[in-house]
mmCIF file of C-alpha atoms in Angstrom:
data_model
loop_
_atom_site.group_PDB
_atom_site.id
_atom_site.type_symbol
_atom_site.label_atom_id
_atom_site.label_comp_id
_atom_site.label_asym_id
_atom_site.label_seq_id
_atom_site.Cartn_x
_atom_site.Cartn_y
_atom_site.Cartn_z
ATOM 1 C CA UNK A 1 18.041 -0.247 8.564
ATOM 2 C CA UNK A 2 18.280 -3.715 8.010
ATOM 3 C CA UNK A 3 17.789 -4.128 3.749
ATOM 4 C CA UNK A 4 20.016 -7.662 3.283
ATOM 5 C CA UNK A 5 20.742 -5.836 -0.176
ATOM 6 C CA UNK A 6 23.921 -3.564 -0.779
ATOM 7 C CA UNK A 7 23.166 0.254 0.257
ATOM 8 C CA UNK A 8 24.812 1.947 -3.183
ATOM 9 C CA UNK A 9 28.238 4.041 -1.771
ATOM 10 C CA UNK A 10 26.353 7.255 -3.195
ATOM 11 C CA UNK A 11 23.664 7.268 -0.797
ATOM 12 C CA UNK A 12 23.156 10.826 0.354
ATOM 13 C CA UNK A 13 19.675 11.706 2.207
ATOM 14 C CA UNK A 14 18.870 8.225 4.325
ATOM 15 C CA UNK A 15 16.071 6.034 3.614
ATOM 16 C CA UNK A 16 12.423 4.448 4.813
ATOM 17 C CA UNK A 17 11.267 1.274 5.159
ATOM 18 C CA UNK A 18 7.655 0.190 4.658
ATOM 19 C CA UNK A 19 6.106 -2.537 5.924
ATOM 20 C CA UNK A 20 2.401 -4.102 4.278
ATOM 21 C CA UNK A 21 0.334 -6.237 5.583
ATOM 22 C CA UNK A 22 -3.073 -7.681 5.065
ATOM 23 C CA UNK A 23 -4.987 -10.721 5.594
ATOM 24 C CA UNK A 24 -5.432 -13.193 3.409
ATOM 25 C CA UNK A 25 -7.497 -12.678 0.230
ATOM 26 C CA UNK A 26 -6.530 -8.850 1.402
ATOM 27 C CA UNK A 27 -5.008 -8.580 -2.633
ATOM 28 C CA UNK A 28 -1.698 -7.809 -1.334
ATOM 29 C CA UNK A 29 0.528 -9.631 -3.249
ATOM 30 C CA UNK A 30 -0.799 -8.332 -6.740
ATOM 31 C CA UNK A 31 -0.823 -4.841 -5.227
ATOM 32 C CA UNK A 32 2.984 -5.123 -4.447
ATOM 33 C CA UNK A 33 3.357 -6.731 -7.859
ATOM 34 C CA UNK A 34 1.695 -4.022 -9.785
ATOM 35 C CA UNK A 35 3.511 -0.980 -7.204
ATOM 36 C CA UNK A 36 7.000 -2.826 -8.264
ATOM 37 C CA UNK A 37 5.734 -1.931 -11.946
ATOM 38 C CA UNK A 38 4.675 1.933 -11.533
ATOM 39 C CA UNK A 39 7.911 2.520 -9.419
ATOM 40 C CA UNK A 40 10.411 1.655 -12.073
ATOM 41 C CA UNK A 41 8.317 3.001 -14.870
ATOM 42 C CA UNK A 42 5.321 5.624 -13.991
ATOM 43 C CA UNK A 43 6.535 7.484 -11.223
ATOM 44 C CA UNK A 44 10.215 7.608 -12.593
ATOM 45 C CA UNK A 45 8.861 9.185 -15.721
ATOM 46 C CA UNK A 46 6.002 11.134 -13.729
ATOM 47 C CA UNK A 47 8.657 12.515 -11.067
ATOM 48 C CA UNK A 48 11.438 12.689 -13.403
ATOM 49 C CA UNK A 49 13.881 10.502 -11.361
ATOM 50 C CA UNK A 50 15.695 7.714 -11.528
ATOM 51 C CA UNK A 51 14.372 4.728 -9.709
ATOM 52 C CA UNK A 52 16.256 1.529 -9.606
ATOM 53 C CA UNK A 53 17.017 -1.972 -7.457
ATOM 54 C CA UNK A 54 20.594 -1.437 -5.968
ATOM 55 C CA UNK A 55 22.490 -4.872 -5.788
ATOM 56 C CA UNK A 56 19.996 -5.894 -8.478
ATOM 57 C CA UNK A 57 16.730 -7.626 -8.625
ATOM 58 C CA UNK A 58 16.614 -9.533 -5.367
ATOM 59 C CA UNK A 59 14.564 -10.826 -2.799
ATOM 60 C CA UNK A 60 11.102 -10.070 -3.108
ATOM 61 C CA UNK A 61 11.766 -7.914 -6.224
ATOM 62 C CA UNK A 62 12.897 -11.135 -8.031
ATOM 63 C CA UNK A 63 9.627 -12.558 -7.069
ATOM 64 C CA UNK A 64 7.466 -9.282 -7.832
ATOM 65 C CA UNK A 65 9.216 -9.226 -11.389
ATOM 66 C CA UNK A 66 8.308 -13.319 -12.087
ATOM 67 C CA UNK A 67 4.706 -12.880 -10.859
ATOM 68 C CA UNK A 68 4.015 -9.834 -13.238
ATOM 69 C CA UNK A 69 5.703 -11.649 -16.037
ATOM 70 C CA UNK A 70 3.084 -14.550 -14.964
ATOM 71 C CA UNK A 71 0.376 -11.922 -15.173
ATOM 72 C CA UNK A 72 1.457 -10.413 -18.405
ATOM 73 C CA UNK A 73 2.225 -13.712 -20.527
ATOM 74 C CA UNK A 74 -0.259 -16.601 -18.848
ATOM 75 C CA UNK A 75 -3.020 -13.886 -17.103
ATOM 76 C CA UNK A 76 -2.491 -15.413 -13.716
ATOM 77 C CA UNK A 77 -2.650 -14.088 -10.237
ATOM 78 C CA UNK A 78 0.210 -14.620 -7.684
ATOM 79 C CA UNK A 79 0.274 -17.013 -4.995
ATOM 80 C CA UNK A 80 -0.611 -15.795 -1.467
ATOM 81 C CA UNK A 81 1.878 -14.866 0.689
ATOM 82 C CA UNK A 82 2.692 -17.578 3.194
ATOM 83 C CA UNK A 83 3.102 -17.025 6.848
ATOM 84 C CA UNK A 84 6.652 -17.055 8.217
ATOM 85 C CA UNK A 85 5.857 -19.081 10.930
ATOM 86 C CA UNK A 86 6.531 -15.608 13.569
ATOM 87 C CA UNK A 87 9.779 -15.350 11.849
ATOM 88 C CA UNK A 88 10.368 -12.771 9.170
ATOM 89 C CA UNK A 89 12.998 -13.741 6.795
ATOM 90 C CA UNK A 90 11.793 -12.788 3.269
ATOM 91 C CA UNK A 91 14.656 -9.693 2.336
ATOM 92 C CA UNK A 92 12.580 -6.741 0.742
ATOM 93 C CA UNK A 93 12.173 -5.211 -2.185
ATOM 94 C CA UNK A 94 14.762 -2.075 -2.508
ATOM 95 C CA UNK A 95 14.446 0.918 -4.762
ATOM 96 C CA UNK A 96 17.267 3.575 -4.881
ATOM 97 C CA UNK A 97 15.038 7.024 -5.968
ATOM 98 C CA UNK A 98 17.763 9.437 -7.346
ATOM 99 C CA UNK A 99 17.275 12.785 -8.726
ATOM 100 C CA UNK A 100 19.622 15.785 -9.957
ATOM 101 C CA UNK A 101 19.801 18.984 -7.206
ATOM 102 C CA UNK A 102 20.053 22.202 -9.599
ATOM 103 C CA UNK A 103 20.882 22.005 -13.134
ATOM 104 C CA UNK A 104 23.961 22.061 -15.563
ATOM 105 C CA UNK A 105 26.682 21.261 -14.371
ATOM 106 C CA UNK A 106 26.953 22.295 -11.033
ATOM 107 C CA UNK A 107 24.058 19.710 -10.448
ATOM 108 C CA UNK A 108 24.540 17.173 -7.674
ATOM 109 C CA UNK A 109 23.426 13.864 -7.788
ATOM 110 C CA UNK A 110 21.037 12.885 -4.507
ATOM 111 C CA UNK A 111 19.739 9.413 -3.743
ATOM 112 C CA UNK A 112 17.946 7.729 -1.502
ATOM 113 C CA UNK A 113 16.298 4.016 0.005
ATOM 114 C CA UNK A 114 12.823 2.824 -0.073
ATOM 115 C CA UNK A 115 12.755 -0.798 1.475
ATOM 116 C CA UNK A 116 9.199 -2.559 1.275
ATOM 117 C CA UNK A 117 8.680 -5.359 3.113
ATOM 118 C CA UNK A 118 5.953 -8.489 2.699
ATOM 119 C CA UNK A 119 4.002 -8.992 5.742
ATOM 120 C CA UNK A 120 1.183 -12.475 5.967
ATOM 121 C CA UNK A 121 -1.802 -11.182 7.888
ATOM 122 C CA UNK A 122 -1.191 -14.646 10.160
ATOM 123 C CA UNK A 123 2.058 -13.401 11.083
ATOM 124 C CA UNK A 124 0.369 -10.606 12.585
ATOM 125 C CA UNK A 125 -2.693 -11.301 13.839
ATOM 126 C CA UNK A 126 -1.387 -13.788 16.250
ATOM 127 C CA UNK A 127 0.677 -11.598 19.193
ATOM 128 C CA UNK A 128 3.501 -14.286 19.892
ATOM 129 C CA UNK A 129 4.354 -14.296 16.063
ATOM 130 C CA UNK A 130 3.939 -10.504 15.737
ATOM 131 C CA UNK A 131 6.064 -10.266 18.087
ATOM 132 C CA UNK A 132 8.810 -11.432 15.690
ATOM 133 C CA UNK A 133 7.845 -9.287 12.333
ATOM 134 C CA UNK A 134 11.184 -6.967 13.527
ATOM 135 C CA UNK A 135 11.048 -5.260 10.229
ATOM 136 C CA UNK A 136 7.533 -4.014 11.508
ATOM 137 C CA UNK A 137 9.381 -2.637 14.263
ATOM 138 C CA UNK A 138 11.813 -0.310 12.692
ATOM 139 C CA UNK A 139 9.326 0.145 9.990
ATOM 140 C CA UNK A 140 8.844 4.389 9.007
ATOM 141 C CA UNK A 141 4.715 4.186 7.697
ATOM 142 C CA UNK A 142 3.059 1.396 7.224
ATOM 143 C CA UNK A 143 0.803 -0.066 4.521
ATOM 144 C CA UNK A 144 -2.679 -2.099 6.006
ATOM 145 C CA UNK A 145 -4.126 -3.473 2.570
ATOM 146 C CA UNK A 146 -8.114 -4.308 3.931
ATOM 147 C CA UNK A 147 -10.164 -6.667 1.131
ATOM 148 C CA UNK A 148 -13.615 -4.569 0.828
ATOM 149 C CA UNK A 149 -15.752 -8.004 0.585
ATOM 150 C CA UNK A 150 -14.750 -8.912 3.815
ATOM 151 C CA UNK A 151 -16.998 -6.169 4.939
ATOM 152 C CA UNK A 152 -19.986 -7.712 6.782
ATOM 153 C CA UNK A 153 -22.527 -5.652 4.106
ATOM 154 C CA UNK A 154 -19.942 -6.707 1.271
ATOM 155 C CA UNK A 155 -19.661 -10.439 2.376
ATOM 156 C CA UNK A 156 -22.912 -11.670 0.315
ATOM 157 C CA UNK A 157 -21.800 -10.065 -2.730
ATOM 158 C CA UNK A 158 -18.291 -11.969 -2.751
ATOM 159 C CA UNK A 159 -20.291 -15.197 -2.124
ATOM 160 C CA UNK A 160 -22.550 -14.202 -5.031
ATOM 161 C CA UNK A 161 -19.407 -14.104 -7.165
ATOM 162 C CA UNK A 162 -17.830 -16.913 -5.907
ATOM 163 C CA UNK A 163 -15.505 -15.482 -3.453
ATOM 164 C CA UNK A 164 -14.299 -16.938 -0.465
ATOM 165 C CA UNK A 165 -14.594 -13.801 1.997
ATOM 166 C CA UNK A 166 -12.469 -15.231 4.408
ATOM 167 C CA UNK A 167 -12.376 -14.796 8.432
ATOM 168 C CA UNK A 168 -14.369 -11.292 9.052
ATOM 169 C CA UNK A 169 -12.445 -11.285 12.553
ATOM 170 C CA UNK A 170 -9.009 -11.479 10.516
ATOM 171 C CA UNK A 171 -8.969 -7.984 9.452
ATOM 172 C CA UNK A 172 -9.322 -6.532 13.195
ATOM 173 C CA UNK A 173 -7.179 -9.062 14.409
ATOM 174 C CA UNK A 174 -4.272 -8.053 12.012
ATOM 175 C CA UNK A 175 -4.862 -4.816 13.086
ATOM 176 C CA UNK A 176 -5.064 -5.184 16.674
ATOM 177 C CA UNK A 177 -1.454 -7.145 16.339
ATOM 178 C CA UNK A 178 -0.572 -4.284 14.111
ATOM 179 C CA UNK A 179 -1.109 -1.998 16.765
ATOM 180 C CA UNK A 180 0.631 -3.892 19.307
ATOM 181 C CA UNK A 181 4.047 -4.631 17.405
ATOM 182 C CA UNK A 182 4.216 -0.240 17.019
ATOM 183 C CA UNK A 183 4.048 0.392 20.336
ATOM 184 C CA UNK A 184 7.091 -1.815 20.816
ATOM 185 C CA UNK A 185 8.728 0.524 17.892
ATOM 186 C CA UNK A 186 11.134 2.951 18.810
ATOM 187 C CA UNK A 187 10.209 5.027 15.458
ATOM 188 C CA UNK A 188 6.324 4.553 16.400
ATOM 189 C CA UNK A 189 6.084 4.353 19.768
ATOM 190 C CA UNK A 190 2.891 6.219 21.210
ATOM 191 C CA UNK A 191 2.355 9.462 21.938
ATOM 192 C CA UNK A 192 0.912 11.865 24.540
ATOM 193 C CA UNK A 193 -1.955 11.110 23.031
ATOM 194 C CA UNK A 194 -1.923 7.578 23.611
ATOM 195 C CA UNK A 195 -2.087 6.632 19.404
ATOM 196 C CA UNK A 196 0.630 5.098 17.645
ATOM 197 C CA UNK A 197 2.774 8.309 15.498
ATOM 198 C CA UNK A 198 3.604 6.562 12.442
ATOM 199 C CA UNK A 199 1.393 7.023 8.888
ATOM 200 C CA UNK A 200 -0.022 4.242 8.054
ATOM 201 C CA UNK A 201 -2.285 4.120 4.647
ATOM 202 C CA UNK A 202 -5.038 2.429 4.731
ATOM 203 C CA UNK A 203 -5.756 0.287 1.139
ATOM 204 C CA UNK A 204 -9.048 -0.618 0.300
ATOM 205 C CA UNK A 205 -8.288 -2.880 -2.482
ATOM 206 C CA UNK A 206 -10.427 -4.166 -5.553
ATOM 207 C CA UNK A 207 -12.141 -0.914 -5.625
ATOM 208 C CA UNK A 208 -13.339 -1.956 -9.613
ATOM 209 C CA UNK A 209 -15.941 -4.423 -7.875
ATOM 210 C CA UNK A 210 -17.421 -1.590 -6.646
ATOM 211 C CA UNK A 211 -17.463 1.154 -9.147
ATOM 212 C CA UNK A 212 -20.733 0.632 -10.404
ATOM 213 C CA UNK A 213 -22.451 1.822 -7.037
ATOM 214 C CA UNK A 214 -20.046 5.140 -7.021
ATOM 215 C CA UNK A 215 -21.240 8.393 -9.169
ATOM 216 C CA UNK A 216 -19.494 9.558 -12.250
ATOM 217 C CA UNK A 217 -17.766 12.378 -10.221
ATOM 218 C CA UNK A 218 -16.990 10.478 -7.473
ATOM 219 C CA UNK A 219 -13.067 10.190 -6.301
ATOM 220 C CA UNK A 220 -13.225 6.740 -6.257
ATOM 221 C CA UNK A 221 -13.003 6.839 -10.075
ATOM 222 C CA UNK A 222 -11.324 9.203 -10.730
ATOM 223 C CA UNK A 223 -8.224 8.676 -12.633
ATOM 224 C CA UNK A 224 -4.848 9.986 -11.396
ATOM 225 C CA UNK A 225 -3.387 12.820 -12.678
ATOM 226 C CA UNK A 226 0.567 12.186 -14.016
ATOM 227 C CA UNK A 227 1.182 15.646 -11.903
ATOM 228 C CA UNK A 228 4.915 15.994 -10.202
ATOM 229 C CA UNK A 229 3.411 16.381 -7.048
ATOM 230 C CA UNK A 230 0.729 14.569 -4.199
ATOM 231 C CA UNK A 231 -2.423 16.229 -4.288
ATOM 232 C CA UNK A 232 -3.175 16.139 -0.576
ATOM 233 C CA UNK A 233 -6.668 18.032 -0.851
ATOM 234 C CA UNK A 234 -7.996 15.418 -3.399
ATOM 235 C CA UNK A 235 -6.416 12.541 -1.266
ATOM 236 C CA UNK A 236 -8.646 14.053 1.825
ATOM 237 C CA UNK A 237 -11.567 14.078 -0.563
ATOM 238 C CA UNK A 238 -11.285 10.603 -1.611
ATOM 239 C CA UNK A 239 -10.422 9.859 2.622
ATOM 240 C CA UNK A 240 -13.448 10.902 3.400
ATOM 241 C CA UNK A 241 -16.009 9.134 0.679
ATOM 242 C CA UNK A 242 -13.982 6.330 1.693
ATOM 243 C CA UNK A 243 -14.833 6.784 5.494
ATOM 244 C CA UNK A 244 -18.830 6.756 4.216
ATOM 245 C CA UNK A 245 -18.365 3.842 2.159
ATOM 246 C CA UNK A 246 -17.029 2.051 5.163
ATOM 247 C CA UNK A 247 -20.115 2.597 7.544
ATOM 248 C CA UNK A 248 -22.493 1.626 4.337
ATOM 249 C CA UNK A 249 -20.331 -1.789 4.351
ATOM 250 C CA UNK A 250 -20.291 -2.140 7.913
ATOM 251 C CA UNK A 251 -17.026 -1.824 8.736
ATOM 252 C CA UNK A 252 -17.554 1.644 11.146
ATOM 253 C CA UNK A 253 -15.447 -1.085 13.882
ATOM 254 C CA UNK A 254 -12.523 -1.128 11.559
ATOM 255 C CA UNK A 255 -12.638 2.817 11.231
ATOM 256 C CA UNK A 256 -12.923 3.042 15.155
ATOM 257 C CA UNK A 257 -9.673 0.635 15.435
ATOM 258 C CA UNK A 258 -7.966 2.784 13.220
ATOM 259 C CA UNK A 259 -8.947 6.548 15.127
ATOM 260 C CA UNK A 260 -7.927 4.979 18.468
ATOM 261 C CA UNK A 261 -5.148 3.789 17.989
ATOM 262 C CA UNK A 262 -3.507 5.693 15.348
ATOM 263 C CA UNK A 263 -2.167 9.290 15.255
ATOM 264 C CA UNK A 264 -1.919 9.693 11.271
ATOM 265 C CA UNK A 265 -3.863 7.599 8.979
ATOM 266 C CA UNK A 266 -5.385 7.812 5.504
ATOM 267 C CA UNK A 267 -8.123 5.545 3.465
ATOM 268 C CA UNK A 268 -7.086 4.664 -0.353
ATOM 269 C CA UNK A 269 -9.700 3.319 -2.666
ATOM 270 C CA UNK A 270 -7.447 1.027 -5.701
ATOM 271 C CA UNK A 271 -7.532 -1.050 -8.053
ATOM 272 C CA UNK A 272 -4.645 -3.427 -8.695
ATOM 273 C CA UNK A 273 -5.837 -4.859 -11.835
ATOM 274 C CA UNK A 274 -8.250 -2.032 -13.449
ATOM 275 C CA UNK A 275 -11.411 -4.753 -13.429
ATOM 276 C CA UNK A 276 -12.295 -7.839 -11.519
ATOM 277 C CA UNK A 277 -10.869 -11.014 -12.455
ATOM 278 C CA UNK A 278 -12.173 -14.171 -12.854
ATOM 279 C CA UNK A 279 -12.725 -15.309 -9.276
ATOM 280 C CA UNK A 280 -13.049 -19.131 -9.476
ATOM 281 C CA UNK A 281 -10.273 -19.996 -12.083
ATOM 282 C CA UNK A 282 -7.920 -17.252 -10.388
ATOM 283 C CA UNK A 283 -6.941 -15.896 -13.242
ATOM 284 C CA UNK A 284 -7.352 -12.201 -15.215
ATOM 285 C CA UNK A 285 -9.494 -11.225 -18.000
ATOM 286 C CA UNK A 286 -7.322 -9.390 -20.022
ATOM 287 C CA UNK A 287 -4.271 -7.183 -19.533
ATOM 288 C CA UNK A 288 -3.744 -5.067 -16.027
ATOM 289 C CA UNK A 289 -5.273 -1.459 -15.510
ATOM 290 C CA UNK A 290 -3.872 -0.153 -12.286
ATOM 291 C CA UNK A 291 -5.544 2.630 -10.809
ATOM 292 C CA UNK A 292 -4.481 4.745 -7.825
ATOM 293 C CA UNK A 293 -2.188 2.107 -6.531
ATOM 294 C CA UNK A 294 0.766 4.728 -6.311
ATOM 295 C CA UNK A 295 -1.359 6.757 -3.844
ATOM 296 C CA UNK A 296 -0.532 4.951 -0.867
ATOM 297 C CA UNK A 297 2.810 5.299 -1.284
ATOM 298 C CA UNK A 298 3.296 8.645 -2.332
ATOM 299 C CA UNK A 299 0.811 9.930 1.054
ATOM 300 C CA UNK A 300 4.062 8.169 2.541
ATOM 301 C CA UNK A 301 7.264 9.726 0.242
ATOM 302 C CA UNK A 302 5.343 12.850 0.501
ATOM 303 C CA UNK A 303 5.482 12.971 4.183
ATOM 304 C CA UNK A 304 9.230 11.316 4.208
ATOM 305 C CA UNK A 305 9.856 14.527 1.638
ATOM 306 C CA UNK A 306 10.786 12.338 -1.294
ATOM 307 C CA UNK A 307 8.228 13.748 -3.235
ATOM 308 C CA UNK A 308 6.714 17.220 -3.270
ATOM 309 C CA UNK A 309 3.034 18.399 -2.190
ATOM 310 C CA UNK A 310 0.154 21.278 -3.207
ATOM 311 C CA UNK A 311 1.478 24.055 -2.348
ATOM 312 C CA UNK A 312 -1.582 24.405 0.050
ATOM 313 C CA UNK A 313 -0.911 21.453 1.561
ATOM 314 C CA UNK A 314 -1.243 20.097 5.232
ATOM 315 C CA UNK A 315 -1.187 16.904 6.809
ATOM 316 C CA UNK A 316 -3.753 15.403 8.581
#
């Protein structure tokens, strides 16, 4: 695993690394921003660990930490990410997740490495610059962050807001290249089945735009509970409402992409911010709301056994 950040001496049970990408507009870089803020604070205190950045706060973390300080004190959005040019050389953002085995004091200390890494949609949707997204490569699960107005059904709604929907063919393209760079992955190489074996979670970001056509009850509202544990039957509830909402916006091609060619994926409806900001000045409203953001990545810890399931629980 290539980190460019010290591994602490301590380390005990390995690591994963996670690479996300998503198009431009995708919300991306506030998702990462606001997933950098429930990992050092919510899901420590929700999973009763310890989660810190060994070596510091470097690399992207550094620049997670200034854009939510940005977001907190001026209510402004971060920059988008900007292609590499087919090079990745952005380090990640490392978190050391430690946690006592047993109690008193026979209880040994356990740790280990979650690497995220920033991925520009460009820098994937062309092939001869995917090529060189290496981290993608040796990547454990992925994260594919998909902006819902870029939908064909959705697109008239962001231009009734003001928002620029971007290239419709950008989203399939990033996943096409996507799907390319894994099968050069010796941790995701393809299967007997011909579809790529490594999860990859599915984001459907800016979810609060569309809360108003959802019911009460749906699982698209619903607020996460602060349980120790991933609820996988809820997750597959919300995965398939998800799946529905996708043919109402159009996007059944994106959902066909994603059956083909992948072994293990899963839809996540969030909200980076909690409502929707102000589009043309780029800037929020009023203090963040996250919800569900942690999903994604727990689908992931939970199937890397960093964090525990329902005891019912089965992957799909």
């Amino acid at each position: 695993m290539h980190c460019h950040s010290p591994l602490p001496a301590e380390l005990t049970d390995g690591g994963i690394t996670i690479g996300v990408v998503g198009a431009r507009n995708s919300g991306k870089t506030v998702l990462l921003t606001m997933l950098d803020q429930q990992l050092m604070f919510k899901m420590a205190e929700r999973f009763q660990v310890s989660i810190d950045h060994p070596g510091g706060t470097v690399g992207l973390a550094d620049k997670l930490s200034s854009f939510r300080g940005n977001m907190e004190s001026r209510l402004e959005l971060p920059p988008q990410t900007q292609s590499s040019g087919g090079l990745h050389r952005q380090p990640p953002s490392v978190y050391r997740w430690k946690w006592l085995d047993g109690s008193g004091r026979s209880a040994k200390s356990r740790s280990r490495i979650i690497s995220i890494y920033d991925t520009a949609g460009e820098d994937v949707a062309n092939l001869s610059a995917a090529m060189g997204q290496h981290h993608l490569k040796s990547a454990n699960a992925i994260m594919f962050v998909v902006d819902p107005f870029s939908f064909p059904e959705n697109r008239y709604r962001a231009r009734e807001k003001g928002i620029d929907p971007g290239n419709e063919q950008l989203t399939s393209d990033v996943l096409d290249g996507l799907s390319t760079v894994l099968s050069q992955s010796a941790t995701a190489a393809r299967g007997s089945n011909g579809k790529v074996d490594i999860p990859v979670a599915v984001v459907i970001s800016k979810i609060d735009a569309f809360w108003d056509d959802f019911e009460a009850q749906s699982p698209l509202r619903r607020i996460a509970p602060p349980t120790p544990y991933f609820d996988e039957e809820e997750s597959i509830t919300a995965h398939h409402h998800l799946e529905a909402m996708m043919r109402e916006w159009g996007a059944t091609s994106i959902l066909n992409k994603l059956q083909a060619e992948f072994s293990q994926y899963r839809l996540f409806g969030v909200s980076a911010l909690g409502e929707e900001p102000d589009y043309s000045a780029g800037s929020l409203k009023s203090n963040v709301r996250p919800s569900r953001i942690a999903d994604p990545l727990l689908w992931i810890l939970n199937r890397e056994n960093f964090v525990p399931g329902t005891p019912t629980q089965r992957h799909g």
